[in-house]
Short mmCIF file of C-alpha atoms in Angstrom, two decimals:
data_model
loop_
_atom_site.label_atom_id
_atom_site.label_comp_id
_atom_site.label_asym_id
_atom_site.label_seq_id
_atom_site.Cartn_x
_atom_site.Cartn_y
_atom_site.Cartn_z
CA UNK M 24 14.98 -3.22 0.30
CA UNK M 25 15.19 -4.94 -3.07
CA UNK M 26 12.36 -6.00 -5.32
CA UNK M 27 12.26 -7.33 -8.84
CA UNK M 28 11.79 -3.74 -10.11
CA UNK M 29 14.10 -1.60 -7.98
CA UNK M 30 16.48 -1.37 -5.06
CA UNK M 31 15.97 1.13 -2.24
CA UNK M 32 18.12 1.87 0.78
CA UNK M 33 16.44 3.10 3.94
CA UNK M 34 18.15 4.38 7.07
CA UNK M 35 15.85 4.29 10.08
CA UNK M 36 16.54 5.07 13.72
CA UNK M 37 14.54 2.90 16.11
CA UNK M 38 14.04 3.42 19.82
CA UNK M 39 11.94 2.27 22.74
CA UNK M 40 10.71 5.15 24.87
CA UNK M 41 9.00 5.53 28.23
CA UNK M 42 5.56 3.99 28.34
CA UNK M 43 6.72 1.16 26.07
CA UNK M 44 6.42 3.32 22.94
CA UNK M 45 8.30 1.94 19.93
CA UNK M 46 9.46 4.64 17.56
CA UNK M 47 11.03 4.70 14.09
CA UNK M 48 12.29 7.80 12.33
CA UNK M 49 13.35 7.75 8.69
CA UNK M 50 16.74 9.37 8.06
CA UNK M 51 17.18 8.32 4.41
CA UNK M 52 16.09 8.61 1.65
CA UNK M 53 15.87 12.38 1.87
CA UNK M 54 12.41 12.60 0.27
CA UNK M 55 10.83 10.84 3.28
CA UNK M 56 13.33 11.88 5.98
CA UNK M 57 11.57 12.99 9.15
CA UNK M 58 8.65 10.57 8.87
CA UNK M 59 8.08 9.10 12.33
CA UNK M 60 6.14 5.96 13.21
CA UNK M 61 5.12 5.44 16.84
CA UNK M 62 3.46 2.40 18.36
CA UNK M 63 2.25 2.21 21.97
CA UNK M 64 1.06 -1.39 21.95
CA UNK M 65 -2.40 -0.52 20.68
CA UNK M 66 -2.27 2.54 18.44
CA UNK M 67 -0.03 3.30 15.49
CA UNK M 68 0.73 6.95 14.74
CA UNK M 69 2.40 8.17 11.53
CA UNK M 70 3.86 11.68 11.70
CA UNK M 71 5.27 13.57 8.72
CA UNK M 72 7.24 16.44 10.26
CA UNK M 73 8.03 18.01 6.89
CA UNK M 74 4.37 18.33 5.93
CA UNK M 75 3.08 18.85 9.49
CA UNK M 76 0.67 15.91 9.12
CA UNK M 77 -0.18 12.97 11.35
CA UNK M 78 -2.56 10.04 11.30
CA UNK M 79 -3.42 7.57 14.07
CA UNK M 80 -4.64 4.02 13.53
CA UNK M 81 -6.43 2.81 16.65
CA UNK M 82 -6.26 -0.79 17.87
CA UNK M 83 -3.53 -1.59 15.35
CA UNK M 84 -2.19 -5.01 16.30
CA UNK M 85 -0.13 -5.84 13.20
CA UNK M 86 2.98 -3.73 13.82
CA UNK M 87 5.13 -6.54 15.24
CA UNK M 88 4.41 -8.57 12.11
CA UNK M 89 6.17 -5.86 10.12
CA UNK M 90 9.63 -7.02 9.06
CA UNK M 91 11.14 -3.57 9.69
CA UNK M 92 10.71 -3.43 13.48
CA UNK M 93 13.51 -4.64 15.74
CA UNK M 94 11.06 -6.24 18.17
CA UNK M 95 9.57 -8.22 15.27
CA UNK M 96 13.04 -9.34 14.23
CA UNK M 97 13.87 -10.46 17.77
CA UNK M 98 10.64 -12.45 18.10
CA UNK M 99 11.28 -14.12 14.73
CA UNK M 100 14.91 -14.79 15.68
CA UNK M 101 13.89 -16.52 18.92
CA UNK M 102 11.37 -18.72 17.11
CA UNK M 103 13.46 -19.47 14.02
CA UNK M 104 15.06 -22.81 13.27
CA UNK M 105 17.14 -21.05 10.59
CA UNK M 106 19.07 -18.49 12.64
CA UNK M 107 22.78 -17.91 12.92
CA UNK M 108 25.27 -15.59 14.58
CA UNK M 109 28.37 -14.36 12.80
CA UNK M 110 31.11 -12.21 14.30
CA UNK M 111 33.46 -9.91 12.46
CA UNK M 112 36.13 -7.56 13.71
CA UNK M 113 33.80 -4.84 15.02
CA UNK M 114 30.34 -6.34 14.74
CA UNK M 115 28.02 -9.16 15.62
CA UNK M 116 25.53 -10.17 12.93
CA UNK M 117 22.29 -11.98 13.76
CA UNK M 118 20.70 -13.51 10.68
CA UNK M 119 17.49 -15.39 10.07
CA UNK M 120 16.05 -17.02 7.03
CA UNK M 121 12.39 -16.12 6.79
CA UNK M 122 10.08 -19.09 6.89
CA UNK M 123 7.01 -17.32 5.56
CA UNK M 124 7.60 -18.21 1.90
CA UNK M 125 8.06 -14.60 0.78
CA UNK M 126 10.57 -14.82 -2.07
CA UNK M 127 11.28 -11.07 -1.89
CA UNK M 128 12.31 -11.12 1.76
CA UNK M 129 14.29 -14.31 2.32
CA UNK M 130 17.00 -13.19 4.77
CA UNK M 131 17.07 -10.55 7.49
CA UNK M 132 20.10 -9.36 9.41
CA UNK M 133 20.64 -7.29 12.52
CA UNK M 134 24.08 -5.72 12.92
CA UNK M 135 25.37 -4.96 16.42
CA UNK M 136 28.46 -2.90 17.13
CA UNK M 137 30.68 -4.92 19.49
CA UNK M 138 31.89 -1.89 21.44
CA UNK M 139 28.75 0.20 21.82
CA UNK M 140 26.19 -2.66 21.56
CA UNK M 141 24.13 -0.38 19.31
CA UNK M 142 22.29 -1.88 16.38
CA UNK M 143 22.48 -0.68 12.80
#
């Protein structure tokens, strides 16, 4: 993530679990590693495993509008008139140009490993 003041790199593992629960776990940066975000379609739960804290936001309907969720990316990709697919030796890259006018978040990309079909 890059802003006009700084540049941060985040590594997040995303999954979809039984019961249609979307989950993100921060791997990097180290200072927030272990923070887990879970969404069940209605409630958003933030868990900080390092501090043994959690907070639940009931009836939270804005999670798919967040640009960091894969399901939000896929919905935007399907609706976008500015999408493209690029292939390289070991990966497929899906890219969209955001149409929301946010100058800090113009392009988004989803990388897919050709062999494993895993995203990164």
